[in-house]
CSV table of C-alpha atoms in Angstrom, one decimal:
chain,number,residue,atom,x,y,z
A,14,MET,CA,-9.6,89.1,96.3
A,15,PRO,CA,-8.1,87.6,93.1
A,16,ALA,CA,-6.5,90.9,92.3
A,17,ARG,CA,-5.1,91.2,95.9
A,18,ASP,CA,-3.8,87.6,95.7
A,19,ALA,CA,-2.1,88.4,92.4
A,20,ALA,CA,-0.5,91.5,93.8
A,21,ALA,CA,0.7,89.6,96.9
A,22,GLY,CA,2.1,86.8,94.6
A,23,SER,CA,3.9,89.4,92.5
A,24,ARG,CA,5.5,91.0,95.6
A,25,ALA,CA,6.5,87.6,96.8
A,26,LEU,CA,8.1,86.8,93.5
A,27,THR,CA,9.9,90.1,93.4
A,28,GLY,CA,11.1,89.6,96.9
A,29,GLY,CA,12.3,86.1,96.1
A,30,ARG,CA,14.3,87.4,93.1
A,31,TRP,CA,15.9,90.1,95.3
A,32,GLY,CA,16.5,87.6,98.0
A,33,ARG,CA,18.5,85.5,95.6
A,34,ALA,CA,20.3,88.5,94.0
A,35,LEU,CA,21.4,90.3,97.2
A,36,PRO,CA,24.0,87.7,98.5
A,37,PRO,CA,26.1,87.4,95.4
A,38,LEU,CA,25.9,91.2,94.8
A,39,ALA,CA,27.0,91.8,98.4
A,40,VAL,CA,29.9,89.4,98.2
A,41,LEU,CA,30.9,91.0,94.8
A,42,PHE,CA,30.8,94.5,96.4
A,43,LEU,CA,32.9,93.4,99.4
A,44,ALA,CA,35.4,91.5,97.4
A,45,THR,CA,35.9,94.4,95.0
A,46,LEU,CA,36.2,96.9,97.9
A,47,ALA,CA,38.8,94.7,99.6
A,48,PHE,CA,40.8,94.4,96.4
A,49,TYR,CA,40.9,98.2,95.8
A,50,ALA,CA,41.0,99.4,99.4
A,51,ARG,CA,44.8,100.0,99.3
A,52,ALA,CA,44.5,102.1,96.1
A,53,LEU,CA,41.7,104.4,97.2
A,54,ASP,CA,44.2,107.0,98.4
A,55,ARG,CA,46.2,106.8,95.2
A,56,PRO,CA,47.4,110.3,94.2
A,57,PHE,CA,47.1,111.8,90.8
A,58,THR,CA,49.7,110.8,88.2
A,59,SER,CA,50.7,111.5,84.7
A,60,GLU,CA,48.0,113.3,82.6
A,61,ASP,CA,45.6,113.4,85.6
A,62,PHE,CA,47.1,116.8,86.4
A,63,LEU,CA,46.8,118.2,82.9
A,64,LEU,CA,43.2,117.0,82.3
A,65,ILE,CA,42.0,118.2,85.7
A,66,ARG,CA,43.6,121.6,85.4
A,67,PHE,CA,42.4,122.1,81.8
A,68,LEU,CA,38.8,121.0,82.5
A,69,ALA,CA,38.7,123.0,85.7
A,70,GLU,CA,39.7,126.2,83.8
A,71,ASN,CA,37.6,125.3,80.7
A,72,PRO,CA,34.4,123.4,81.9
A,73,PRO,CA,33.0,121.4,78.9
A,74,TRP,CA,29.5,122.8,79.3
A,75,ARG,CA,30.7,126.4,78.6
A,76,ASP,CA,31.1,125.6,74.9
A,77,LEU,CA,28.7,122.9,73.9
A,78,ARG,CA,29.5,123.4,70.2
A,79,SER,CA,33.1,122.6,70.8
A,80,LEU,CA,32.1,119.7,73.0
A,81,LEU,CA,29.7,118.1,70.5
A,82,ALA,CA,31.1,119.0,67.1
A,83,ALA,CA,34.9,119.0,67.6
A,84,PRO,CA,37.6,116.5,68.5
A,85,TRP,CA,38.1,115.6,72.1
A,86,LEU,CA,39.5,118.7,73.9
A,87,GLU,CA,40.0,120.1,70.3
A,88,ILE,CA,43.1,117.8,69.9
A,89,SER,CA,43.1,116.8,66.3
A,90,VAL,CA,46.2,114.5,66.5
A,91,VAL,CA,44.2,111.8,68.2
A,92,LYS,CA,40.8,111.3,66.7
A,93,PHE,CA,38.7,110.9,69.8
A,94,TYR,CA,35.1,111.9,70.1
A,95,ARG,CA,34.1,111.7,73.8
A,96,PRO,CA,31.7,114.5,74.7
A,97,VAL,CA,29.6,112.4,77.2
A,98,ALA,CA,32.5,111.1,79.2
A,99,THR,CA,34.2,114.5,79.1
A,100,LEU,CA,31.1,116.1,80.4
A,101,LEU,CA,30.8,113.6,83.3
A,102,TYR,CA,34.5,114.1,84.2
A,103,GLY,CA,34.0,117.8,84.1
A,104,VAL,CA,31.2,117.5,86.6
A,105,GLU,CA,33.5,115.4,88.8
A,106,ILE,CA,36.2,118.1,88.6
A,107,SER,CA,33.8,120.8,89.5
A,108,LEU,CA,32.7,118.8,92.6
A,109,PHE,CA,36.0,117.3,93.8
A,110,GLY,CA,38.7,119.7,92.6
A,111,GLY,CA,42.1,118.4,93.6
A,112,ARG,CA,41.0,115.6,96.0
A,113,PRO,CA,42.0,112.3,94.4
A,114,LEU,CA,40.2,110.2,97.0
A,115,SER,CA,36.8,111.4,95.8
A,116,TYR,CA,37.6,110.5,92.2
A,117,ASN,CA,38.8,107.1,93.2
A,118,ALA,CA,35.8,106.4,95.4
A,119,VAL,CA,33.3,107.4,92.7
A,120,HIS,CA,35.1,105.4,90.0
A,121,LEU,CA,35.3,102.4,92.2
A,122,LEU,CA,31.5,102.6,92.7
A,123,VAL,CA,31.1,102.8,88.9
A,124,HIS,CA,33.3,99.7,88.5
A,125,VAL,CA,31.3,97.8,91.1
A,126,ALA,CA,28.1,98.7,89.2
A,127,ASN,CA,29.8,97.5,86.0
A,128,ALA,CA,30.6,94.2,87.7
A,129,GLY,CA,27.0,93.9,88.9
A,130,MET,CA,25.8,94.4,85.3
A,131,VAL,CA,28.2,91.7,84.1
A,132,TRP,CA,26.5,89.4,86.7
A,133,ALA,CA,23.0,90.3,85.5
A,134,ILE,CA,24.0,89.8,81.9
A,135,ALA,CA,25.6,86.4,82.5
A,136,ARG,CA,22.5,85.3,84.4
A,137,ARG,CA,20.2,86.2,81.5
A,138,LEU,CA,22.6,84.6,79.0
A,139,GLY,CA,22.4,81.4,81.0
A,140,ARG,CA,18.6,81.5,81.0
A,141,GLY,CA,18.6,82.1,77.3
A,142,LEU,CA,20.8,79.1,76.6
A,143,ASP,CA,19.4,76.4,78.9
A,144,GLY,CA,16.5,78.0,80.7
A,145,ARG,CA,18.5,78.3,84.0
A,146,GLY,CA,20.4,81.2,85.4
A,147,GLU,CA,20.8,80.4,89.1
A,148,THR,CA,24.3,78.9,88.9
A,149,LEU,CA,27.7,80.0,90.1
A,150,ALA,CA,28.9,80.8,86.6
A,151,PRO,CA,27.4,84.4,86.5
A,152,PHE,CA,29.0,85.2,89.9
A,153,ALA,CA,32.3,83.8,88.7
A,154,ALA,CA,32.2,85.9,85.6
A,155,ALA,CA,31.4,89.1,87.5
A,156,LEU,CA,34.0,88.4,90.1
A,157,LEU,CA,36.7,87.8,87.4
A,158,PHE,CA,35.6,91.1,85.7
A,159,ALA,CA,35.7,93.0,89.1
A,160,LEU,CA,39.2,91.7,90.1
A,161,TYR,CA,40.8,91.4,86.7
A,162,PRO,CA,44.4,92.7,87.3
A,163,LEU,CA,44.4,95.2,84.4
A,164,HIS,CA,41.2,96.9,85.4
A,165,PRO,CA,42.8,99.1,88.0
A,166,ASN,CA,44.3,101.1,85.1
A,167,ALA,CA,40.8,102.3,84.4
A,168,VAL,CA,39.4,102.4,87.9
A,169,VAL,CA,42.0,104.3,89.9
A,170,PHE,CA,43.8,106.1,87.0
A,171,SER,CA,41.7,109.2,86.8
A,172,ALA,CA,42.5,110.0,83.2
A,173,SER,CA,41.0,106.7,82.1
A,174,PHE,CA,37.5,108.1,82.9
A,175,ALA,CA,36.3,107.5,79.3
A,176,THR,CA,37.1,103.8,79.5
A,177,LEU,CA,35.2,103.4,82.7
A,178,PHE,CA,32.1,105.5,81.8
A,179,GLY,CA,32.0,104.0,78.3
A,180,ALA,CA,32.0,100.5,79.8
A,181,ALA,CA,29.1,101.4,82.1
A,182,PHE,CA,26.9,102.7,79.2
A,183,PHE,CA,27.9,99.7,77.0
A,184,LEU,CA,27.0,97.1,79.6
A,185,ALA,CA,23.7,99.0,80.5
A,186,ALA,CA,22.8,99.0,76.8
A,187,PHE,CA,23.4,95.3,76.4
A,188,LEU,CA,21.5,94.5,79.7
A,189,PHE,CA,18.4,96.6,78.5
A,190,TYR,CA,18.5,94.8,75.2
A,191,LEU,CA,18.4,91.4,76.9
A,192,ARG,CA,15.4,92.7,79.0
A,193,PHE,CA,13.8,93.7,75.7
A,194,ARG,CA,14.3,90.3,74.2
A,195,GLU,CA,12.8,88.7,77.4
A,196,GLY,CA,9.6,90.6,77.5
A,197,GLY,CA,9.3,92.6,74.2
A,198,SER,CA,9.2,95.9,76.1
A,199,PHE,CA,9.6,98.9,73.8
A,200,ALA,CA,10.8,100.9,76.8
A,201,ALA,CA,13.6,98.4,77.4
A,202,TRP,CA,14.6,98.7,73.7
A,203,THR,CA,14.5,102.5,73.9
A,204,GLY,CA,16.7,102.3,77.0
A,205,ALA,CA,19.2,100.1,75.2
A,206,MET,CA,19.4,102.6,72.3
A,207,GLY,CA,19.8,105.5,74.6
A,208,PHE,CA,22.6,103.9,76.5
A,209,PHE,CA,24.2,102.9,73.2
A,210,VAL,CA,24.3,106.6,72.2
A,211,LEU,CA,25.8,107.5,75.5
A,212,ALA,CA,28.4,104.8,75.1
A,213,LEU,CA,29.3,106.0,71.6
A,214,GLY,CA,29.8,109.5,73.1
A,215,SER,CA,32.1,108.1,75.8
A,216,TYR,CA,34.4,105.6,74.2
A,217,GLU,CA,35.0,104.5,70.6
A,218,ALA,CA,35.1,100.8,71.4
A,219,ALA,CA,31.3,100.9,72.0
A,220,ALA,CA,31.0,100.7,68.2
A,221,VAL,CA,31.1,96.9,68.5
A,222,LEU,CA,27.7,96.7,70.3
A,223,PRO,CA,25.5,96.2,67.2
A,224,ALA,CA,27.5,93.2,66.2
A,225,LEU,CA,27.2,91.8,69.7
A,226,LEU,CA,23.5,92.3,69.7
A,227,ALA,CA,23.2,90.6,66.3
A,228,ALA,CA,25.4,87.7,67.5
A,229,TYR,CA,23.1,87.3,70.6
A,230,ASP,CA,20.0,87.3,68.4
A,231,HIS,CA,21.1,84.9,65.8
A,232,ALA,CA,23.5,82.6,67.8
A,233,VAL,CA,21.7,82.4,71.1
A,234,LEU,CA,18.0,83.2,70.6
A,235,ALA,CA,17.8,81.3,67.3
A,236,ARG,CA,19.1,78.2,69.1
A,237,ALA,CA,17.3,78.7,72.5
A,238,PRO,CA,14.9,76.0,73.9
A,239,SER,CA,12.1,78.1,72.2
A,240,PRO,CA,14.0,79.3,69.1
A,241,ARG,CA,12.9,82.3,67.0
A,242,ARG,CA,13.1,82.8,63.3
A,243,HIS,CA,16.1,84.9,62.1
A,244,LEU,CA,14.0,87.3,60.0
A,245,ALA,CA,11.7,88.0,63.0
A,246,LEU,CA,14.8,89.0,65.1
A,247,LEU,CA,16.2,91.5,62.6
A,248,PRO,CA,14.1,94.6,63.6
A,249,GLY,CA,15.5,94.4,67.1
A,250,SER,CA,19.2,95.0,66.2
A,251,LEU,CA,19.1,96.6,62.8
A,252,PRO,CA,18.4,100.2,64.2
A,253,PHE,CA,21.6,99.9,66.2
A,254,PHE,CA,23.6,99.4,63.0
A,255,GLY,CA,21.8,102.5,61.7
A,256,MET,CA,22.8,104.5,64.7
A,257,LEU,CA,26.4,103.3,64.3
A,258,GLY,CA,26.3,104.5,60.7
A,259,LEU,CA,25.2,108.0,61.8
A,260,TYR,CA,28.0,108.0,64.4
A,261,LEU,CA,30.6,107.1,61.7
A,262,LEU,CA,29.2,109.8,59.5
A,263,LEU,CA,29.6,112.3,62.3
A,264,ARG,CA,33.2,111.2,62.8
A,265,ARG,CA,33.7,111.6,59.1
A,266,TRP,CA,32.4,115.2,59.3
A,267,ILE,CA,34.5,116.1,62.3
A,268,PHE,CA,37.8,114.2,61.5
A,269,GLY,CA,37.6,113.5,57.8
A,270,VAL,CA,37.8,109.7,58.5
A,271,PHE,CA,35.3,107.2,59.7
A,272,VAL,CA,37.6,105.6,62.3
A,273,GLY,CA,40.9,106.7,63.8
A,274,GLY,CA,43.0,107.1,66.9
A,275,TYR,CA,46.7,107.3,67.2
A,276,GLU,CA,47.6,106.5,63.5
A,277,GLU,CA,48.4,110.0,62.5
A,278,TYR,CA,50.5,110.5,65.6
A,279,SER,CA,52.4,107.3,65.0
A,280,GLN,CA,53.2,108.3,61.4
A,281,ARG,CA,54.6,111.6,62.7
A,282,LEU,CA,56.8,109.6,65.2
A,283,LEU,CA,58.1,107.4,62.3
A,284,ALA,CA,58.8,110.4,60.1
A,285,PRO,CA,59.8,113.3,62.5
A,286,GLN,CA,61.0,115.4,59.6
């Protein structure tokens, strides 16, 4: 009987959490859908045509060595390393071909999922600061993220797939890390590391995640209602700096530099001779 009561209590607690979570998530989804509804039938533009044709004729999984150990699309002028995002986009191209509505719909769903993760992250940050997370602030943060007027460039501009997928993996990594800090679950920490690797393979800006995790540990947890010692927090985030170091070494091996982007191209524009 005690075990049965405990199981019933656990189900009730879980149901209560979902009951509180569903309304804001539903409103978030409907608001985002309404905001983007007119853009769902947006046609391809600019380099959408080039990328879709190139990856349709050269699926990235045909040459994994080129995908994993070469510059993005073997373009050395811009030092991008994006094998994960390129692979996902290649899958989309193989499924959707030349139908822009399908890309826009999938990317909108990814954006909605990203906004949902922003909401979940904001709730956990609120609980970490004052022990409460059931306020309007997390929903407001997620809604601002979802409807931010510059985000359509990443959501319905097909060629911005790397930004969108990279953001999804980045947010998932941070969310799993927060779950790890809440319960000490090694599985959650492993999930955070796995998503961090996927984020690094999708978009270069993911390199800031270790600094964000360290800031959370030492600026939030160390000052929470039940503070933790700084030294005790170090093992959680230090391996992410180690992974970042391996990523930078890989970039050094492939490109000859640790970081880079359009610098070489801009120099050529300034000195056309």
